[in-house]
XYZ file of C-alpha atoms in Angstrom:
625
model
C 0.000 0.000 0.000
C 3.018 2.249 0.987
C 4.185 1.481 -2.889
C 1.096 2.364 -4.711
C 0.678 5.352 -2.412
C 4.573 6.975 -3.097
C 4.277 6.014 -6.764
C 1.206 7.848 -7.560
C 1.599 10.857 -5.895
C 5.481 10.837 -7.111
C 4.298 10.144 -10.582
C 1.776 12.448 -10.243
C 3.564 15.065 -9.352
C 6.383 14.514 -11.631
C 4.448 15.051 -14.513
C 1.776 17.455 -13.746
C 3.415 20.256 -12.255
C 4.558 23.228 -13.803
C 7.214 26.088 -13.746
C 6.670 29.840 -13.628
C 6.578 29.639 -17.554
C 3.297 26.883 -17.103
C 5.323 24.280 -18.500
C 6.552 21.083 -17.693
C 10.242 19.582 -19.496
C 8.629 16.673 -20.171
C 5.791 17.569 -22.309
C 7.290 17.513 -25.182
C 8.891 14.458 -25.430
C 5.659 12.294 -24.494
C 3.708 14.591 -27.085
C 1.367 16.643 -24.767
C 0.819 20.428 -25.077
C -0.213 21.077 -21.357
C -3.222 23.624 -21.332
C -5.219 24.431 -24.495
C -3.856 25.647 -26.863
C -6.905 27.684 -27.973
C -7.093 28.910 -24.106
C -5.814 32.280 -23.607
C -5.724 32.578 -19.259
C -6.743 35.762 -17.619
C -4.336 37.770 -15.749
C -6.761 39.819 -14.375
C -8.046 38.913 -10.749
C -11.313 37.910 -10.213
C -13.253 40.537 -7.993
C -16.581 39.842 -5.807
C -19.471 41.294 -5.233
C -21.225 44.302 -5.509
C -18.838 46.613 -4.071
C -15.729 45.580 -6.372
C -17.305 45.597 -9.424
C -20.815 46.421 -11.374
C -21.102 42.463 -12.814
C -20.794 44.560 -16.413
C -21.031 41.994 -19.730
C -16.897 42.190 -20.519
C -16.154 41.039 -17.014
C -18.838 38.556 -16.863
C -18.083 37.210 -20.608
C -14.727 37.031 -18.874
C -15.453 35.593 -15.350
C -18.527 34.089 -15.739
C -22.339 34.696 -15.027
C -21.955 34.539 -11.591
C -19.361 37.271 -10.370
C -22.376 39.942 -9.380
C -23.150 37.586 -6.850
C -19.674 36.135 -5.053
C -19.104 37.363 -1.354
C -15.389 37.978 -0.728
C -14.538 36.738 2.772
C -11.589 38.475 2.817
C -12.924 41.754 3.390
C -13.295 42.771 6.850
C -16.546 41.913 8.405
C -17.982 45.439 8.164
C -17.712 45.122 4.425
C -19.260 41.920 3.811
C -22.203 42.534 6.504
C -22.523 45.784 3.998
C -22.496 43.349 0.723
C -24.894 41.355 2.348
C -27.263 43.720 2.619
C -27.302 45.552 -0.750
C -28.031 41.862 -1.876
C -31.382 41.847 0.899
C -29.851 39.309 3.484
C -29.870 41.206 6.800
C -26.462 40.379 9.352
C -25.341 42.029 12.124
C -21.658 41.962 13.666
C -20.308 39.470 16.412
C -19.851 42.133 19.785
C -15.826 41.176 20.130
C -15.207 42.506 23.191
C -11.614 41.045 23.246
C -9.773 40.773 20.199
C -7.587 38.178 21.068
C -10.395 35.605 21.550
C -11.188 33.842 18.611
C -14.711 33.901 17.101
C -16.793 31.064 18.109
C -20.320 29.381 17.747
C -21.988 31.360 21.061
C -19.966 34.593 19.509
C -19.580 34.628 15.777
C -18.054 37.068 14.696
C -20.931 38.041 11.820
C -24.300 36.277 11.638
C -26.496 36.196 8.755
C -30.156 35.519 8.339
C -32.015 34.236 4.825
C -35.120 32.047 4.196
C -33.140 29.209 3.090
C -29.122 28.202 3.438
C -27.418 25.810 0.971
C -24.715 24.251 1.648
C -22.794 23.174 -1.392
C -23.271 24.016 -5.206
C -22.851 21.198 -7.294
C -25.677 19.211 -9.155
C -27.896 18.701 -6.118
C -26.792 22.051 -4.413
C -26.893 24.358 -7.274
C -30.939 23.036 -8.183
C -32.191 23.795 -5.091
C -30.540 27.462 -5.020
C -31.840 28.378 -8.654
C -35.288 26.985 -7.941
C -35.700 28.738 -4.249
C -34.169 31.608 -5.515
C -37.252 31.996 -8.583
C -39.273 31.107 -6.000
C -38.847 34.546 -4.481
C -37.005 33.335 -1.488
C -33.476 34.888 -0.267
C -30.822 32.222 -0.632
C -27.558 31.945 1.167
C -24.899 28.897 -0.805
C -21.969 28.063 0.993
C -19.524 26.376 -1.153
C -15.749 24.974 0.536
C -14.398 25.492 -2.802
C -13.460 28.475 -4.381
C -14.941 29.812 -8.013
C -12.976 29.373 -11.393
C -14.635 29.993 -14.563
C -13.900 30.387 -18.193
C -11.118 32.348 -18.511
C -10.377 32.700 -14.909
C -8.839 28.805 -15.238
C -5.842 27.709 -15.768
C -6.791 24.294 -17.543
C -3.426 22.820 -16.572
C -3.821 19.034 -14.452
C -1.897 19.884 -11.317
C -3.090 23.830 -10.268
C -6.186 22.268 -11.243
C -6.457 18.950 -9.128
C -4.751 21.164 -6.550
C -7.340 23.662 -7.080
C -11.117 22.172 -7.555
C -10.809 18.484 -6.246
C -11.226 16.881 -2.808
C -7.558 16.752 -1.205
C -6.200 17.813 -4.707
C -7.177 14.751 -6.284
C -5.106 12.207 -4.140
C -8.206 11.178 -2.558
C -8.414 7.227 -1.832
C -10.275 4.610 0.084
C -8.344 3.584 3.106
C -6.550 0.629 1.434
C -5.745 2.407 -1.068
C -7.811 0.199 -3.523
C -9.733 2.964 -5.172
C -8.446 5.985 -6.364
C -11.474 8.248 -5.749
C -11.757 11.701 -8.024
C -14.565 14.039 -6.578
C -14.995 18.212 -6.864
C -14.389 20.848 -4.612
C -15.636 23.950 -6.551
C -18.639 26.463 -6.988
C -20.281 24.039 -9.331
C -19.111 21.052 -7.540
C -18.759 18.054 -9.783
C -20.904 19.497 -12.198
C -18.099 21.965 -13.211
C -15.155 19.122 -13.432
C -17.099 15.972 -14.806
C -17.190 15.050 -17.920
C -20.418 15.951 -19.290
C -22.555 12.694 -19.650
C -26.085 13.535 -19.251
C -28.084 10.128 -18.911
C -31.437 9.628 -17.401
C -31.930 7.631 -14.666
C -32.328 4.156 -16.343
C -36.053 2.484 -16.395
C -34.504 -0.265 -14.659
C -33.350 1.566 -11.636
C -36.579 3.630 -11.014
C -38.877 0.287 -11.284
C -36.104 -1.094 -8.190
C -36.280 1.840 -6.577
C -39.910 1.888 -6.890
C -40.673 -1.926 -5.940
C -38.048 -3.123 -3.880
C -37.383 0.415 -1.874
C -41.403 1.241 -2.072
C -40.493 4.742 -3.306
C -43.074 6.268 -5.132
C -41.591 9.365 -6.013
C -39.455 7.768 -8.600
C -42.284 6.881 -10.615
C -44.113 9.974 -9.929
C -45.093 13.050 -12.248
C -43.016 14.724 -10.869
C -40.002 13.004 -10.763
C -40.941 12.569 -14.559
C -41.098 16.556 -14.899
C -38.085 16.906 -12.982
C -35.773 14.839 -15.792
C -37.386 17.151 -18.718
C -36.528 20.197 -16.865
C -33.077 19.148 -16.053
C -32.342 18.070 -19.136
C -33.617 21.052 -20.794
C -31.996 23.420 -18.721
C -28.671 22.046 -19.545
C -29.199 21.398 -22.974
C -28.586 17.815 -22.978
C -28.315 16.896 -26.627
C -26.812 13.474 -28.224
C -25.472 14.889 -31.494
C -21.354 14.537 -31.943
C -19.565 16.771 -34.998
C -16.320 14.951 -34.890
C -15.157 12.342 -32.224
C -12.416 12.573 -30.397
C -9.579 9.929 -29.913
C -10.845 7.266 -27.212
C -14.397 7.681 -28.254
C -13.452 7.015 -31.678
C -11.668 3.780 -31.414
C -14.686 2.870 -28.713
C -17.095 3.115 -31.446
C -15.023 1.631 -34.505
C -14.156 -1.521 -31.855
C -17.924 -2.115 -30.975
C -18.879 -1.713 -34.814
C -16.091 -4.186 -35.904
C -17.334 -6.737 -33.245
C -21.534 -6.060 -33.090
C -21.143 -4.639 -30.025
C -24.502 -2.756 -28.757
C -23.325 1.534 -29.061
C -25.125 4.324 -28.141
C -23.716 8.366 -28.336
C -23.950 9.444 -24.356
C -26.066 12.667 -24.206
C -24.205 15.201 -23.154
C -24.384 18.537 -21.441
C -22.224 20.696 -24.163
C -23.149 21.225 -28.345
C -22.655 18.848 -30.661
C -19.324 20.964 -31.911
C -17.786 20.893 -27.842
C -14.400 18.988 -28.954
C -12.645 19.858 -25.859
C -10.521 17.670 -23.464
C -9.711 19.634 -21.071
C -13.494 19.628 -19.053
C -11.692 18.375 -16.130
C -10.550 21.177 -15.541
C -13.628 23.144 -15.892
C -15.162 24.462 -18.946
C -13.450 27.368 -20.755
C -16.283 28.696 -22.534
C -19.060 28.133 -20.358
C -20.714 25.631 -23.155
C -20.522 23.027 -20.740
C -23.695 23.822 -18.483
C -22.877 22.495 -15.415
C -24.799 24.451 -12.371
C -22.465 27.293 -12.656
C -23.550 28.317 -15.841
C -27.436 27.086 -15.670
C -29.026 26.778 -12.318
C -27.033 29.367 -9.803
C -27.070 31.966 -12.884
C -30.884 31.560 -12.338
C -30.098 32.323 -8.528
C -28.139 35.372 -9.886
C -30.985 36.879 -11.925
C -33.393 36.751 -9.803
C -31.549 39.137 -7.250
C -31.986 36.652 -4.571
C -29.304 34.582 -3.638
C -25.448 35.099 -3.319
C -22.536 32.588 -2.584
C -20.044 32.910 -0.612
C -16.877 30.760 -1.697
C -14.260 29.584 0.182
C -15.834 28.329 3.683
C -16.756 25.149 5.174
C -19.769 24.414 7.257
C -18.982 22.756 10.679
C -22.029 22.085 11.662
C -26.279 22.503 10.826
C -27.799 24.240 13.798
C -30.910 22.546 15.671
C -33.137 23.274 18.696
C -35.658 21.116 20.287
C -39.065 22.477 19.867
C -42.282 21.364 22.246
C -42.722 17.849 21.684
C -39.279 16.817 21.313
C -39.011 17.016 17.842
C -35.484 18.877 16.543
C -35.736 21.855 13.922
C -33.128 22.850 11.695
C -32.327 26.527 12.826
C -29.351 27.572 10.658
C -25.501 26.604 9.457
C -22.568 27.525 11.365
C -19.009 27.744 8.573
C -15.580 28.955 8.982
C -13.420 30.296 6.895
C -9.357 31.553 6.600
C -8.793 35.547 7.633
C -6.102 36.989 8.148
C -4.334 33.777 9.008
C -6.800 32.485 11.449
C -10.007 30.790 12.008
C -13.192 32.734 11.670
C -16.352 31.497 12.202
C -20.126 33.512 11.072
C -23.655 31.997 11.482
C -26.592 31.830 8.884
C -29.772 31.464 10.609
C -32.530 30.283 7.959
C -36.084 29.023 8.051
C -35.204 26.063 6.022
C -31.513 23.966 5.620
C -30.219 22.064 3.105
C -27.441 20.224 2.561
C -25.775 19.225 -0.415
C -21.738 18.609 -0.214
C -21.762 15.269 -1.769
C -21.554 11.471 -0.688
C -18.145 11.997 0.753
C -18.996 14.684 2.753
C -22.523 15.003 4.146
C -22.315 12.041 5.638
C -19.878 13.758 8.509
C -21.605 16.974 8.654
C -24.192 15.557 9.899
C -22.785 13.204 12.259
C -20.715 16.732 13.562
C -24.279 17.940 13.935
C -25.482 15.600 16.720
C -27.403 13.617 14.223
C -27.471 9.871 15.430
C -29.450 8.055 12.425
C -27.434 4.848 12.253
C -27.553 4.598 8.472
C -25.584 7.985 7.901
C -22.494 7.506 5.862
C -23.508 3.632 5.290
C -24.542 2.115 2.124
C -21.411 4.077 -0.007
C -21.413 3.014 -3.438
C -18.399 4.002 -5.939
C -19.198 3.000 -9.176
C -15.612 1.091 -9.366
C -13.891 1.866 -12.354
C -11.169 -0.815 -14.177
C -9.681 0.083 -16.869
C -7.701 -1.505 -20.158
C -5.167 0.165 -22.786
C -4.211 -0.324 -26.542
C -1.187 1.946 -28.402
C -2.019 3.016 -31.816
C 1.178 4.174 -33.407
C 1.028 7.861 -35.487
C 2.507 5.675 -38.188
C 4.971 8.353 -38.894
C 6.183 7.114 -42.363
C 2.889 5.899 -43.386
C -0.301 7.720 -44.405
C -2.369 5.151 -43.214
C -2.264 5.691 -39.593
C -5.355 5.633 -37.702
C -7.228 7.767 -35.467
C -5.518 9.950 -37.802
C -1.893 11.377 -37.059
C -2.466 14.191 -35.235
C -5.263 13.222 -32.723
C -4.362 13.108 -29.236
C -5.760 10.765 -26.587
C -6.337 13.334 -24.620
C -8.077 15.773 -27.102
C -11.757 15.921 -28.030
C -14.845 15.635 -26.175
C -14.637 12.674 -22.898
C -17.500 11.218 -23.356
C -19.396 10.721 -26.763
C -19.895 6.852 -26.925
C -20.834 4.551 -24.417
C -21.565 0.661 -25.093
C -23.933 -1.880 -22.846
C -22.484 -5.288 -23.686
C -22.075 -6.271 -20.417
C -24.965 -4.159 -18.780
C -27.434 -6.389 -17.410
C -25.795 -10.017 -18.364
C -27.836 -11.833 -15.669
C -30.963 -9.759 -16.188
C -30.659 -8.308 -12.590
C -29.821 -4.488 -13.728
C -26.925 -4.680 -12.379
C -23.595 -4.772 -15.149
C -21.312 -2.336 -16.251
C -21.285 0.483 -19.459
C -18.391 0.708 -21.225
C -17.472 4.345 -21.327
C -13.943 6.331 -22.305
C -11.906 8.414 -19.179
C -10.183 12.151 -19.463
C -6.336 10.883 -18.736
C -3.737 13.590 -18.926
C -0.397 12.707 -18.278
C -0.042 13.045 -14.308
C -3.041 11.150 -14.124
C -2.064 8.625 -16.479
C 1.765 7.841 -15.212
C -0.275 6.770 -12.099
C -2.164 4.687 -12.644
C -0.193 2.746 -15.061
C 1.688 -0.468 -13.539
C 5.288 -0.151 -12.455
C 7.954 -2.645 -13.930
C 10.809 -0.378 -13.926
C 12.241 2.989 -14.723
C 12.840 2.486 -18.346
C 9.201 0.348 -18.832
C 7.866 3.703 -17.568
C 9.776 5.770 -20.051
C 8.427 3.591 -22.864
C 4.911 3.675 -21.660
C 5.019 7.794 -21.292
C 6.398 8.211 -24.758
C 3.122 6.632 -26.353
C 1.396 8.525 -23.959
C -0.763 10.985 -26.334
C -1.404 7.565 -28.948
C -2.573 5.343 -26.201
C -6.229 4.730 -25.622
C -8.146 4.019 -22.780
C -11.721 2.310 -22.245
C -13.066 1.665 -18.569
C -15.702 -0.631 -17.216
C -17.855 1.219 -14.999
C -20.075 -1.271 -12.112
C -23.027 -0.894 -10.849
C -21.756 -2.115 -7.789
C -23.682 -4.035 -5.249
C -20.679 -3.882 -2.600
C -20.594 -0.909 -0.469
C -18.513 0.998 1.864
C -18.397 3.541 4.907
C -17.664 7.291 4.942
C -15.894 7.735 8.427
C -14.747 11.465 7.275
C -14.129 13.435 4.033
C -10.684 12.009 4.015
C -11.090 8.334 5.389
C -13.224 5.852 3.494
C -13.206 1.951 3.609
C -15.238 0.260 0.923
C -15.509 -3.356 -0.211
C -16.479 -4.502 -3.594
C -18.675 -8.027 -4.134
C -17.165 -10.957 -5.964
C -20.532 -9.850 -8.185
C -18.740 -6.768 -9.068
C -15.441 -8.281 -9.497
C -16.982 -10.666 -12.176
C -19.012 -7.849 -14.199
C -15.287 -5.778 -14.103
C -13.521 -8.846 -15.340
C -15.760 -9.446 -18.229
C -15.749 -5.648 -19.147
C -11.818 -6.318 -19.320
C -12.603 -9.108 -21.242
C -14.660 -7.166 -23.632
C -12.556 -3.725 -23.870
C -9.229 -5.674 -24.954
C -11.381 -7.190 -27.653
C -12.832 -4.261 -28.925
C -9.316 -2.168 -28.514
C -7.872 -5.016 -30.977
C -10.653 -4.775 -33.483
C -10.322 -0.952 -33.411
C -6.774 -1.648 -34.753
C -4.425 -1.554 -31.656
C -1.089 -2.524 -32.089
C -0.689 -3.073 -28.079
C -3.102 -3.957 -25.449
C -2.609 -4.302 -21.979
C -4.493 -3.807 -18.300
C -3.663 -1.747 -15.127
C -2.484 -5.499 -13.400
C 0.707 -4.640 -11.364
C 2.228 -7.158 -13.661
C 2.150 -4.970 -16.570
C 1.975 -7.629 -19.115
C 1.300 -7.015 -22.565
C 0.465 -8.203 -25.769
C 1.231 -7.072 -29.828
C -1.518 -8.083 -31.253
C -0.144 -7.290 -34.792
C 2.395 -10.234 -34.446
C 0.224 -12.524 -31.503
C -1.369 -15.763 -33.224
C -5.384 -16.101 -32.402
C -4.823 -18.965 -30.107
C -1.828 -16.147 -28.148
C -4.828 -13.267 -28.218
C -7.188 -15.588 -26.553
C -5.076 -17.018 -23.643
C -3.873 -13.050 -23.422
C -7.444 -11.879 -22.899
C -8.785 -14.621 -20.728
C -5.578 -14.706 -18.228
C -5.517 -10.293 -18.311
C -9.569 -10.189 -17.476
C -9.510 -12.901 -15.055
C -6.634 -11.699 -13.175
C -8.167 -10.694 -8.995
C -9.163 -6.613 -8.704
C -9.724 -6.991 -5.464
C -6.032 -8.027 -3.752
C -5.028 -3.709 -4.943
C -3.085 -5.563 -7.850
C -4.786 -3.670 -10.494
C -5.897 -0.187 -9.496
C -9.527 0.645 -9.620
C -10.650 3.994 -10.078
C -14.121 6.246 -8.468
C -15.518 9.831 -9.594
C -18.674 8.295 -8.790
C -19.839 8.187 -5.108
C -23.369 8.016 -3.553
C -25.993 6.001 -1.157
C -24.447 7.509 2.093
C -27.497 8.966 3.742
C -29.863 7.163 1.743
C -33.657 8.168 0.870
C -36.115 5.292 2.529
C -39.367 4.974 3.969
C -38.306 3.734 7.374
C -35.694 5.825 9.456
C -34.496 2.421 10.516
C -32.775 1.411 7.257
C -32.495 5.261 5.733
C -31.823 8.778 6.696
C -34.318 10.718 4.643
C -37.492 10.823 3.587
C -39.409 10.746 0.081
C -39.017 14.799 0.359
C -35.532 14.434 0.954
C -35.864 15.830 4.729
C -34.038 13.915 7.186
C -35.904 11.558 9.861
C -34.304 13.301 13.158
C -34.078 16.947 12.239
C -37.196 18.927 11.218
C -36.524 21.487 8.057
C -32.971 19.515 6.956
C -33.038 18.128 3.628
C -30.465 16.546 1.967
C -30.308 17.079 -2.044
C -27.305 15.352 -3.274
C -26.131 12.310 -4.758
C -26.091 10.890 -0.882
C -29.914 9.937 -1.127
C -30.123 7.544 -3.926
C -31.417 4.052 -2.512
C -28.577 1.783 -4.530
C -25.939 2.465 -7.042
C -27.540 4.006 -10.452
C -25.176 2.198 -12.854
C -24.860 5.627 -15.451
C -23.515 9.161 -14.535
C -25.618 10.303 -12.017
C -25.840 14.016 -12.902
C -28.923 14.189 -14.302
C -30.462 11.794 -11.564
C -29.180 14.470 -8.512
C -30.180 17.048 -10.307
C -34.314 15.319 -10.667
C -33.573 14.287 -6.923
C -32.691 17.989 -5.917
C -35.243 19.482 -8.054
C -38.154 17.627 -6.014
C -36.719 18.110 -2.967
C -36.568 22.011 -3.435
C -40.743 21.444 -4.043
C -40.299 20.065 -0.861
C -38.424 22.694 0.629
C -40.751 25.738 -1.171
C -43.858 24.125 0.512
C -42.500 24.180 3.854
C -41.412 28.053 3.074
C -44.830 28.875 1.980
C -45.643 27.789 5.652
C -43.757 30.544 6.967
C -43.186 33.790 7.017
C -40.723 35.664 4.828
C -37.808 37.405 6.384
């Protein structure tokens, strides 16, 4: 474990990270041109909120839709309670009456009041905001992560790993057996994923339905909810030209009658990018930052205020016993230290994803047994094949100068091995984003030179991954420290996705094809007899994934406070509000009853958008502020 731990991260590192001039020495030799080349950075700083700047159309074609509404913590208190208030959200000042004592939850230093406080903006997040917001009710959105868009980026791997992932990327289960990729951004995951846009499958909502007795899943509303998602982010299926991976995915499922489909995507038919990793230069990509929170912006009633983390959701008891959510607590850095402001709000919800919800809440003095339980990763194995540029030859194909890491992520997706045993549970065949840090580390280590070798075909080597719908599940015990378990069920449907990707990698034309096994092995399938490719393939997709011999990858996580109909085996409720804690509602990718099997962007998003019909029915209870 200490191995795969020091060669990742050294790996990583090694060729990720760049000088003052943005570069990296070995870029050129393995082929890669580091950011975009069409990308021109701004050098400008990004300014918040009303008092730095008027949100005019050059600084927000620029920055993005949402700079008019960004709270800079780093002002002094006075400043932002003045911010605040110019955007409607009434807050009054901590009385410090010693300076030296630090700012704590009796004495905050600033406290804030709003109908509703959301805590995280990502695809479940983000939803509720825009739709409260329309609603005509002031919302507060508390994001850890801090806000890059378009031009504000740097779209280089390491700053941006660094910069808008959980624990800069190197995030991993506690074995080290899955790598686990999840974002830490205004937008959340919705601004770094890779912008597949599929429906919750028919499958999963008649399980969720009959097994979990969860009507809302085959409600109208849930129904509504996936049009208005979809539409919002202009999910379309249409591709203009396919990038690299995707290409050879297709051509390889064609040779072999292979079921294909083109993934729906959240981006134009003409979005040939490869760098949406790293957030989305052009805004084109509609993630939540550039769909749902700019209908937060518009309507004049909501800010966000980047940059602080939320240590606990404030309760009181009321008459009866029953507990009611009363308001956030966060902290943030200033000047150096610790600071810590209260939002009081009618209504809470929370919405920082699977990984970390789950301990929020537990911070909070929830005791639900079930919270951060039930994890589910989507595992992730992956297999490899080098097509040579063919330098002397005009015959090469993909043609000479595509890159493997050019070109939209995600176009094609196949379901050979999707539901093999009729249960709905399988794996897609899908295409990852690997630039070269990335890459270096999760390929096996043989030796120094092997290494060198493997980096040099670097930007003409393809991957395809099997993604489960894993029935195993794990445990969130923090944000940083995660144990998780796969099923010999999963390990099968991974191994026959091996099977099936090094098959469809040689029809596709690969000169080379190999796995992520420790053992690095090989095979040239130009020069291997039929009877050699079939022992290769069986041995290579038979091989154990769970012993942390072959590394398996996450950027999928959910199930960790789980939506039920008993608080005995869940921790929220058909409206997404939690069992213990009146006016708490969880809207994220936490809730879902079971792994979904797809990207589950679109399915938050339906999720969160019912839940904040929910939430708007309890504020039409109340008064407004």
């Amino acid at each position: 474990m200490l191995f795969k731990s020091m060669k990742l991260l050294t790996l990583l590192v090694f060729f990720s990270q760049v000088d003052e001039k943005k570069e990296n020495l070995s870029w050129k030799a393995i082929g890669y041109c580091g950011a975009d080349p069409e990308f021109q950075p701004q050098a400008t700083p990004l300014k918040t909120s009303k008092q730095d700047d008027d949100g005019d159309g050059e600084n927000e074609e620029c920055f993005g839709p949402l700079l008019r509404a960004l709270i800079n913590l780093k002002h002094p208190r006075p400043i932002i309670a003045d911010n605040l208030r110019r955007f409607g959200f009434p807050a009054s000042l901590g009385l410090m009456k010693n300076k030296k004592v630090p700012a704590n939850l009796s004495n905050p230093s600033l406290t804030i009041y709003c109908d509703a406080v959301v805590v995280g903006s990502g695809s479940g997040g983000g939803v509720v905001a825009g739709v409260l917001a329309k609603a005509g009710y002031k919302v507060l959105v508390l994001e850890k992560g801090s806000y890059f868009a378009r031009s504000n980026l740097s779209l280089l791997e390491g700053p941006s790993m660094d910069q808008m992932y959980m624990s800069g990327g190197l995030l991993a289960t506690d074995d080290m057996g899955v790598v686990v990729l999840a974002g830490s951004t205004v937008g959340g995951g919705s601004t770094i994923n890779w912008s597949a846009s599929i429906r919750t499958p028919k499958h999963v909502i008649n399980e969720w339905c009959e097994r979990y007795e969860l009507e809302l899943f085959d409600s109208k509303l849930y129904k509504e909810a996936m049009d208005v998602v979809c539409e919002k982010m202009g999910v379309q299926s249409e591709i203009i030209e396919e990038g690299f991976n995707n290409a050879i995915l297709r051509k390889g499922c064609q040779e072999l009658g292979y079921p294909l489909n083109n993934i729906p995507r959240n981006s134009p038919p003409d979005h040939y990018c490869g760098w949406c990793c790293m957030g989305c230069k052009d805004g084109r990509k509609k993630g939540t930052s550039e769909t749902w929170l700019v209908d937060m912006v518009k309507s004049g009633n909501g800010v966000i205020l980047p940059g602080c983390e939320a240590i606990k959701v404030l309760h009181k008891r009321r008459k009866g016993g029953q507990k009611t959510a009363t308001g956030v607590a966060f902290q943030f850095e200033y000047a150096g230290a610790k600071d810590i402001c209260v939002v009081e709000s009618k209504v809470t919800i929370v919405a920082c994803g699977a990984l970390s919800t789950p301990p929020l809440l537990k911070r909070s003095g929830l005791k639900n047994a079930n919270i951060g339980k039930n994890l589910h990763l989507h595992p992730v194995a992956m297999a490899w094949g080098y097509f040579p540029d063919a330098p002397n030859s005009s015959g090469a194909w993909p043609e000479r100068d595509k890159k493997s890491y050019e070109g939209g992520i995600m176009t094609a997706m196949s379901t050979v091995v999707a539901n093999t045993d009729q249960s709905g549970y399988g794996a897609v065949l899908q295409t990852p984003s690997l630039h070269p840090g990335m890459f270096s580390g999760l390929m096996p280590w043989i030796s120094g030179e092997d290494m060198k070798s493997r980096m040099l075909r670097f930007s003409r080597t393809a991957h395809i991954f099997a993604l489960a719908r894993d029935k195993g599940s794990g445990n969130v015990h923090s944000p940083n420290s995660i144990s998780y378990q796969m099923e010999t069920s999963d390990e099968e449907i991974l191994q026959k996705g091996l099977d099936k990707i090094l098959r469809i990698l040689a029809a596709a034309g690969a000169e080379e094809i190999g796995t992520h096994h420790c053992e690095g092995k090989s095979i040239n399938v130009k020069k291997a007899s039929s009877h050699e490719f079939e022992r290769f393939v069986k041995e290579e997709s038979s091989r154990s994934l769970r012993n942390l011999n072959t590394q398996i990858c996450s950027a999928h996580q959910m199930g960790s406070c789980r939506m039920g109909i008993d608080p005995k085996e869940s921790v929220v409720n058909q409206m997404g509000e939690t069992w213990e804690v009146d006016g708490l509602f969880v809207a994220d990718s936490s809730v879902f009853p079971t792994a979904l099997g797809v990207n589950p962007m679109v399915t938050v998003q339906a999720i969160a958008y019912c839940t904040a019909q929910s939430v708007v029915d309890v504020l039409k209870r109340k008064k407004s502020i």
